[in-house]
Structure formats: C-alpha cells, structure tokens
Amino acid sequence: MPLQTFLNLGEKRRQEILNASYEEFALYTYSTASLSNIIKKLDLAKGSFYRYFPSKKELYLYLLRHATEQRLKNTNDILKSENKSLYEKLVENFAMKIRFDLQYPVISGFLYNVMLEKNNSELGNIEKLMRQEIDVLIKEILEIHIRKGEIGKETDVDILSYTIMQVQIGIYDYVETKYNLDFRKNIMEKKPIFSVPDNEIMDIVKAFAGILQNGFLNSI
C-alpha cells in the first residue's frame, strides 16, 4: 500500500504517478514491468519513488485496488436493483465496463493484464483471487433473480456464475478478433482500446447477453 508521503502529494502529482504506473503494467506483465521505466517517465530519483511505495508489489496491489474501485463505481446500484431483469443488468453491466474502457484505456489495459497473471512467484495466483471476488458478486445478483423466479431454483449457480464471468471476458476477445484490434498497440499510442462505434458494441453486448438469457431464463 502507499506510504504517507504519496498520500500527502497534491492530486495532480498523485495522478501523474498513477498514470505512469498503470501504463507500464498495462504494456508489460508484472515480471517484465520496470520500476525504472516508471521513475524515468516521472523524472524522479529512484530513492524518491521508494518514499511513495515500498516495493513494486505494493505499487501493483494499490493500482489493482484503485482500478477496481474506479471501474465498479455505480455498478452495484445497477446489479443489485430489484427492478431490473437479469438480462437488463447484464447488458448495462457489460456496456458500462466497455464505456469505462473507452474513457480509461490504460486502466482497462492494466486490468486486462491482471487477468492473465497466473502463479507469479511474487504475486501468487492473483487472477484466481480476482475471479473469486467477481464470483461472490455475481452469485449475490443471481440469488436476487432466483427469488424473483427468473432463474430456476435447480440451476447450478456455480456454473452460471462462471459462465457469466467467461462471457464478460470473452466479449473483449471477440471484439479484438472481429475488428482485428491490437490492445497493446492502442495503449502504447494512447488511443482508445476499442475503435468501434457504440451502436456496434451495444449490438455485440446484447447478442452475448441474449445467449445467456435464452440459456437460463424460465420464460422469455
């Protein structure tokens, strides 16, 4: 976690440090990302940086917490609403995340890379831990819709939760393949991750959510 020296910085300087750090970890794996690159971009002495974060790992974990909080803003209100169908929630949730990615491509690139980190000797299986946290949230939402009768009580919630998670990840892979996108190149060039019209993105989101809907809702 950050040291008090970092927290005492002005908002502008804190954001500069976060931006440089996000970019490095969005472009490289945890093992290949370099604190020296971050320090060079910020025009800092190496010793000065360690007054902000005691280690590369502490910086990374702080970025992960910060990025997750930013991406989940307003999401809980949508997902835990009693007044929306699960299909509506899935569409809104998928679309909200994609719009976040368009607005904050470097943060999105970082989170995308985190999901590829498995069994790092320093971090452990951080991808698995992230999936477990997401799984808890999805299951809370599914329970709402089981109570409402939208989802059959016999449904295997573990499998359904896993499927929803995989679909969310799969949307990115699908868009990357369909439109021949290069996420890493776009991040390096400071472009949006998706250069795809919003109406086409929404059509894709609705199509994926529709496949889920047709597979598990009691009535359509």
Coordinates of N, CA and C in Angstrom, one line a residue, residues 10 68 83 85 105:
G10 N 0.0 16.4 -3.9 CA -1.2 17.0 -4.5 C -1.8 16.1 -5.4
T68 N -10.0 -1.2 -9.6 CA -11.2 -2.0 -9.3 C -12.3 -1.0 -8.8
N83 N -35.5 -4.0 -9.5 CA -36.5 -3.6 -10.5 C -36.1 -3.9 -11.9
S85 N -34.5 -6.7 -14.9 CA -34.3 -8.1 -15.2 C -32.9 -8.4 -15.2
P105 N -8.5 3.9 -21.1 CA -7.9 2.7 -21.8 C -6.7 2.1 -21.1

